[in-house]
mmCIF file of C-alpha atoms in Angstrom:
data_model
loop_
_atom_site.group_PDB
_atom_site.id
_atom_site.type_symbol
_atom_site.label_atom_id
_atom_site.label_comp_id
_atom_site.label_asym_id
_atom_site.label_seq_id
_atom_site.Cartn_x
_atom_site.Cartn_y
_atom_site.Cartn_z
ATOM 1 C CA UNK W 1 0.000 0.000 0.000
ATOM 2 C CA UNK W 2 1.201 3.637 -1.078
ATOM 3 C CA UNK W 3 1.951 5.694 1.734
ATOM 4 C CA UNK W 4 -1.138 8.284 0.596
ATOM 5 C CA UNK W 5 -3.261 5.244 0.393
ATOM 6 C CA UNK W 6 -2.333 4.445 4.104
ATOM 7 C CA UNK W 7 -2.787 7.954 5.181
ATOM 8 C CA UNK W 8 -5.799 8.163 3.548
ATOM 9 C CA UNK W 9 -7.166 5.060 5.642
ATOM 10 C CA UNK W 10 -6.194 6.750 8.236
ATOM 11 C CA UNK W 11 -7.510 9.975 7.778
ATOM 12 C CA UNK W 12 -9.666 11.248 10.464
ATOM 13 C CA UNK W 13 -7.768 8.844 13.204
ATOM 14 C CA UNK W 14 -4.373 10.861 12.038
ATOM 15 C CA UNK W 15 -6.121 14.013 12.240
ATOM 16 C CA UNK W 16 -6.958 12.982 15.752
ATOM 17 C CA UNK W 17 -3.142 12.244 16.226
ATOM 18 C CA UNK W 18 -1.331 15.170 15.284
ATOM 19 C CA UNK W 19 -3.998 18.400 15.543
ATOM 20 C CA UNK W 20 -5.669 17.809 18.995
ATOM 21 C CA UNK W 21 -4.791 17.682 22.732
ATOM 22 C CA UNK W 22 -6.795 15.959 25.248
ATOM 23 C CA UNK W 23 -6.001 16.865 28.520
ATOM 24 C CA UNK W 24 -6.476 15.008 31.294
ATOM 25 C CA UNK W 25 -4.832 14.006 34.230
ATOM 26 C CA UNK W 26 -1.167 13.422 32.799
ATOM 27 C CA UNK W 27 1.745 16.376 33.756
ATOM 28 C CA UNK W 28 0.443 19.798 33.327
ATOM 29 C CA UNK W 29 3.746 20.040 31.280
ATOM 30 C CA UNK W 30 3.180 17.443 28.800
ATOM 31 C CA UNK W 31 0.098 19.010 27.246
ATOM 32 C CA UNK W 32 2.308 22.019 27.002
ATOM 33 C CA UNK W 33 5.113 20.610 25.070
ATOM 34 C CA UNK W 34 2.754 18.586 23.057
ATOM 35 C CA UNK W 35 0.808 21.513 21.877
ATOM 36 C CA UNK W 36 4.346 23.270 21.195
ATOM 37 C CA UNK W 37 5.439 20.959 19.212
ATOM 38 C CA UNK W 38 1.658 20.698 17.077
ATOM 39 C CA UNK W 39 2.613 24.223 16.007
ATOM 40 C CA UNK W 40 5.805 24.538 15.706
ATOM 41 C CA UNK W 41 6.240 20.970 13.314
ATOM 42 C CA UNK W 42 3.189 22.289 11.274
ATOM 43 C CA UNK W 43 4.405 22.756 7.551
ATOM 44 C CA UNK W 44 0.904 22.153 5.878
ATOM 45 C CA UNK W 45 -2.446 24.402 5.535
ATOM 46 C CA UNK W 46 -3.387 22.787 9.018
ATOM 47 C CA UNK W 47 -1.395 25.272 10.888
ATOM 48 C CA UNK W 48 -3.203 24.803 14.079
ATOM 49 C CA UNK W 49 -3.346 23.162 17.610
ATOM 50 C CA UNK W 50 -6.916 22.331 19.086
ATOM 51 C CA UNK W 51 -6.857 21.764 23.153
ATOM 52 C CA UNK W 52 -9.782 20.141 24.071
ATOM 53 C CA UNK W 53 -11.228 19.306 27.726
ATOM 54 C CA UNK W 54 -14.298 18.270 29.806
ATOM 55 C CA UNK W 55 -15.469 18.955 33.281
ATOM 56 C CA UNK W 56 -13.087 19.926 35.219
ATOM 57 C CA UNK W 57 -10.467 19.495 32.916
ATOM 58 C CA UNK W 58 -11.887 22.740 31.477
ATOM 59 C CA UNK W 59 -9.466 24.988 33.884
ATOM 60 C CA UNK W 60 -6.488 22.921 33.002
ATOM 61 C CA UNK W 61 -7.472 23.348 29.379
ATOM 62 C CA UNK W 62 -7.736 27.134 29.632
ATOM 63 C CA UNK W 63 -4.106 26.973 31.499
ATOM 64 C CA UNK W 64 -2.559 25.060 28.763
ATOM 65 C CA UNK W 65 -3.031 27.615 26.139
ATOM 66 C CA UNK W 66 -1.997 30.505 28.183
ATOM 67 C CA UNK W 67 0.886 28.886 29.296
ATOM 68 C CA UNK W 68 1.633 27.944 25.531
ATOM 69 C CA UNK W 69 0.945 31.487 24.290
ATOM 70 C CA UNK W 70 3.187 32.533 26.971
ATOM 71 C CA UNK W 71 6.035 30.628 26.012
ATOM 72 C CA UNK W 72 5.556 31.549 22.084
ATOM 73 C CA UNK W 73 5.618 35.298 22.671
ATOM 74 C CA UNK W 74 8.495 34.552 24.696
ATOM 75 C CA UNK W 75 10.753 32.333 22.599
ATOM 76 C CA UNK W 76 9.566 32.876 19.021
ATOM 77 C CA UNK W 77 7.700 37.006 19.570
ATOM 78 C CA UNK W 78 4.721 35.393 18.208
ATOM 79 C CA UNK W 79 1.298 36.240 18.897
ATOM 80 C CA UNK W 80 -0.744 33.016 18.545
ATOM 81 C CA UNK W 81 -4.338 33.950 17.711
ATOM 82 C CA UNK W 82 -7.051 32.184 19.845
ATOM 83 C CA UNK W 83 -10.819 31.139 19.324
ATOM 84 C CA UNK W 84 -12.627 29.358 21.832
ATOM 85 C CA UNK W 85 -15.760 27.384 21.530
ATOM 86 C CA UNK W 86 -18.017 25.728 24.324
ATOM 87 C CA UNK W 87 -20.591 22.861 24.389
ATOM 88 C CA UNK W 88 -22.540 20.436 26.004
ATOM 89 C CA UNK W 89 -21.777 16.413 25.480
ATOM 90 C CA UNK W 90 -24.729 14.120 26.978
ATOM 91 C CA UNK W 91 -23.812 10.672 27.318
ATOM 92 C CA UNK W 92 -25.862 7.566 29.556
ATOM 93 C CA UNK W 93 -24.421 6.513 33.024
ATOM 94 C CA UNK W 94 -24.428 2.720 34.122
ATOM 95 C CA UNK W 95 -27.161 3.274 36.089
ATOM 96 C CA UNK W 96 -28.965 4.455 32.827
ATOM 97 C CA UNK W 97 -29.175 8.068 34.113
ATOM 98 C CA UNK W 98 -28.505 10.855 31.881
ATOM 99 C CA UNK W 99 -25.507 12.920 32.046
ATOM 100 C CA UNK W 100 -24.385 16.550 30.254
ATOM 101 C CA UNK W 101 -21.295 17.353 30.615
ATOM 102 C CA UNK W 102 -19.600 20.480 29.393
ATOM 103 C CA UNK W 103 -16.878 21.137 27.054
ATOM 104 C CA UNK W 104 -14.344 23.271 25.680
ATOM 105 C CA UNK W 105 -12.347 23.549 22.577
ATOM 106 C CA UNK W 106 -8.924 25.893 22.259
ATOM 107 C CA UNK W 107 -7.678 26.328 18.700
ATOM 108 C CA UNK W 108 -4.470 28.011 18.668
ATOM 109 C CA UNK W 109 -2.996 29.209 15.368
ATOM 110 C CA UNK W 110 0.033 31.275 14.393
ATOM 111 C CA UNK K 1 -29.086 65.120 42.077
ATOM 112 C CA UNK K 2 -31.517 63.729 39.265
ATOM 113 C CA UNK K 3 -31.515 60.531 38.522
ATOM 114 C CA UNK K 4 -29.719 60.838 34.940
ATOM 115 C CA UNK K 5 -26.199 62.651 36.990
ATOM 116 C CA UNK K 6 -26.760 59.998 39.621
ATOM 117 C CA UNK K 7 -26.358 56.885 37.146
ATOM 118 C CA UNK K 8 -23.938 58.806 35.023
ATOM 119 C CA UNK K 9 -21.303 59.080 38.505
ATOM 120 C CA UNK K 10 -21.965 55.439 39.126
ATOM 121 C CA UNK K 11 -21.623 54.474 35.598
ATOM 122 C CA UNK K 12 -18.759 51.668 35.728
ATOM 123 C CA UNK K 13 -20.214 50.505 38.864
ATOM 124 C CA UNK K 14 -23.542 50.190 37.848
ATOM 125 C CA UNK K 15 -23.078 48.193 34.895
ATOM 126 C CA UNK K 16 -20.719 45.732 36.671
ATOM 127 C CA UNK K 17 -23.279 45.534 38.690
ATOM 128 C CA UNK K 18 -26.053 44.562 36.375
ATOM 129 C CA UNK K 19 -24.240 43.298 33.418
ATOM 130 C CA UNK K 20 -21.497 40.858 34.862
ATOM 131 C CA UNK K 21 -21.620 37.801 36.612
ATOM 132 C CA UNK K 22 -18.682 36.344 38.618
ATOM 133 C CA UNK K 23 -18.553 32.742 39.120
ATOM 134 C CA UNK K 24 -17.260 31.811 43.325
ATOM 135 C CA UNK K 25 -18.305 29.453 45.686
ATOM 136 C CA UNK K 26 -21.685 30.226 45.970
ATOM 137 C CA UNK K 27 -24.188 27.714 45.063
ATOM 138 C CA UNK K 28 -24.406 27.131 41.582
ATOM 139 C CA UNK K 29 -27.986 27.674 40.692
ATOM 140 C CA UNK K 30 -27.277 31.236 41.978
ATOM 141 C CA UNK K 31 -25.262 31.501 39.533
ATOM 142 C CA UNK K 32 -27.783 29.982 36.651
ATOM 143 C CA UNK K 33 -30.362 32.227 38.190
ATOM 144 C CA UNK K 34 -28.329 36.055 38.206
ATOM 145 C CA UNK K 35 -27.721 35.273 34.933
ATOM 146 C CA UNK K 36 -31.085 34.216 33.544
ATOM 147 C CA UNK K 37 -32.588 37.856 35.404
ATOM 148 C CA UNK K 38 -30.017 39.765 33.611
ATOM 149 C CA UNK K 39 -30.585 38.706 29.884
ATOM 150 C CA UNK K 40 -34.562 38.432 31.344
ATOM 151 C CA UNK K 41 -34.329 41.808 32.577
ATOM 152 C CA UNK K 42 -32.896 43.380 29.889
ATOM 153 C CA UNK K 43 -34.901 45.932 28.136
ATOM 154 C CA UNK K 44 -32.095 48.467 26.645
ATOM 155 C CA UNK K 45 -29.463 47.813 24.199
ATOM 156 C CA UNK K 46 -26.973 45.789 26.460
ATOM 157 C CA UNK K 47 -29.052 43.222 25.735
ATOM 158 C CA UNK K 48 -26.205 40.500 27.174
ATOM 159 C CA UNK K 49 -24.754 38.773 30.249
ATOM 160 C CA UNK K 50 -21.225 38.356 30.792
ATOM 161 C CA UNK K 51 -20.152 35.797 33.006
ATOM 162 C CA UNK K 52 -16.442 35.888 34.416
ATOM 163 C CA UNK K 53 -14.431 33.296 36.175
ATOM 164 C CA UNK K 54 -10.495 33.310 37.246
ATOM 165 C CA UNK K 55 -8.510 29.374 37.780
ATOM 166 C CA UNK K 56 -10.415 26.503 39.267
ATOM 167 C CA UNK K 57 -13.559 28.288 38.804
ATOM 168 C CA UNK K 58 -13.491 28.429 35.087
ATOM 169 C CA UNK K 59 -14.918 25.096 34.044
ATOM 170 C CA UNK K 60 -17.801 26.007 37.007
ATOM 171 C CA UNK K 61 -18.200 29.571 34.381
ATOM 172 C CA UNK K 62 -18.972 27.031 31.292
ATOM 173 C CA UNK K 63 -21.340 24.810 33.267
ATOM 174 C CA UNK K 64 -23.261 27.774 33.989
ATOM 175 C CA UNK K 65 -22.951 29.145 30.561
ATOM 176 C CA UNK K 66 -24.246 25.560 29.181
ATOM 177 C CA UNK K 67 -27.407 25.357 31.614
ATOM 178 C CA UNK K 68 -28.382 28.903 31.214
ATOM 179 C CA UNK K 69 -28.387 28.068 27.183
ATOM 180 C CA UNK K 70 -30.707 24.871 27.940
ATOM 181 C CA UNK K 71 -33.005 26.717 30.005
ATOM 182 C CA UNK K 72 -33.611 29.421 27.776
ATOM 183 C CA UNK K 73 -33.797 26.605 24.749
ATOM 184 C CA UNK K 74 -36.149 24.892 27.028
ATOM 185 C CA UNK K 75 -38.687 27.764 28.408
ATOM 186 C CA UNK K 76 -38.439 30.422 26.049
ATOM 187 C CA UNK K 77 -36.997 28.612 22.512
ATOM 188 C CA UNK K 78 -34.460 31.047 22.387
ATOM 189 C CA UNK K 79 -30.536 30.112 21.485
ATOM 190 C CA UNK K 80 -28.524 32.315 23.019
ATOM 191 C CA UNK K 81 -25.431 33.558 21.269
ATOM 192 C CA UNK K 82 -22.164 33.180 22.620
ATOM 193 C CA UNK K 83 -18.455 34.288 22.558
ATOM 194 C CA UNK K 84 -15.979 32.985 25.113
ATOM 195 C CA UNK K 85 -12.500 34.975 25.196
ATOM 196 C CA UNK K 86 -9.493 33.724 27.985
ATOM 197 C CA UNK K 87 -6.765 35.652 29.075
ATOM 198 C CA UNK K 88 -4.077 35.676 31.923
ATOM 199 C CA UNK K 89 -3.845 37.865 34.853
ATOM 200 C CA UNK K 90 -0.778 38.570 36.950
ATOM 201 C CA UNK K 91 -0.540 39.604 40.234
ATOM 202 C CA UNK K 92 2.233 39.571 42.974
ATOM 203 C CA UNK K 93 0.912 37.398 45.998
ATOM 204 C CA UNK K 94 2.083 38.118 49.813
ATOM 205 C CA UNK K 95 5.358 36.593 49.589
ATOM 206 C CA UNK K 96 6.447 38.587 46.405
ATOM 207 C CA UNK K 97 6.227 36.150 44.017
ATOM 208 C CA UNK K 98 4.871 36.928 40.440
ATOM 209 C CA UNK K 99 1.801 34.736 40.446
ATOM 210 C CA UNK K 100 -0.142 34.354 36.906
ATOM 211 C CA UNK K 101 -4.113 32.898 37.006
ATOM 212 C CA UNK K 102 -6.093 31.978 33.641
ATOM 213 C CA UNK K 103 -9.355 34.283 32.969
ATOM 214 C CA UNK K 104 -12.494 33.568 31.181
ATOM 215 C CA UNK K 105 -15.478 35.577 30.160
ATOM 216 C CA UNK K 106 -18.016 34.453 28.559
ATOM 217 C CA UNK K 107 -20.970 36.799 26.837
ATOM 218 C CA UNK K 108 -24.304 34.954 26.577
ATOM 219 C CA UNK K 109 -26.853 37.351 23.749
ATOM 220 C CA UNK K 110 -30.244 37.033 23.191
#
């Protein structure tokens, strides 16, 4: 298989991969360098990073692209443009009970 | 005094009052509730209710922000309009020390 055949397989699940953060529970600094690295590697169109979070994960979320925009005006005098966007996800418990939960989504772009 | 000089000296105040709502400790149907009266309420042009939360209490600001939106959906078929901006503020805590907390705000419209 051709290597754009395999990425095209792939396509939304490599998306996934290389344009989002989901953070969670792992170092604060991790989500930081991986988001660092999303922009700085980008050579393509896609020249974006997209921090996403739930719950209370939304803080952290929020702290992650500060922290990020910090460090870019810092080391590179770039200004990273922001747009947020919030939302509700519902999903079922086990015990069959209904659940909303809110979200967040951070796209960073040079 | 008439009425028009007396709003006019407590301008800033006033509308902070009216227009903003900060997201604590308090319980958070208090919350849901300020900031259903305000865009209730309102019959002039700032037709709009800005919620504002610093650290921790920013994924508490988007839960609000999210049930307010149902409710409204719900009761009066309305979808609100929102825009979400974050931000960073700095302050110098009492040992000295240079301490930076995340911001949100968060502008519901009819």
């Amino acid at each position: 298989m051709s290597e754009e055949m395999a990425r095209k397989e792939k396509g939304e699940r490599r998306k996934l991969e290389t344009n989002e953060i989901f953070i969670g529970n792992k170092p604060f600094m991790k989500y930081v360098i991986a988001t660092i690295m999303q922009l700085k590697e980008n050579k393509n169109e896609e020249d974006t990073a997209i921090i996403k979070a739930r719950g209370k994960f939304i803080s952290r979320a929020v702290d992650v692209a500060e922290v990020v925009k910090k460090k870019f005006k810092e080391t590179e005098n770039i200004e990273l443009k922001n747009s947020v966007t919030i939302g509700t996800e519902g999903f079922t418990s086990e015990e069959a009970k209904k659940i909303n939960i809110s979200t967040i989504e951070i796209t960073l772009k040079k």
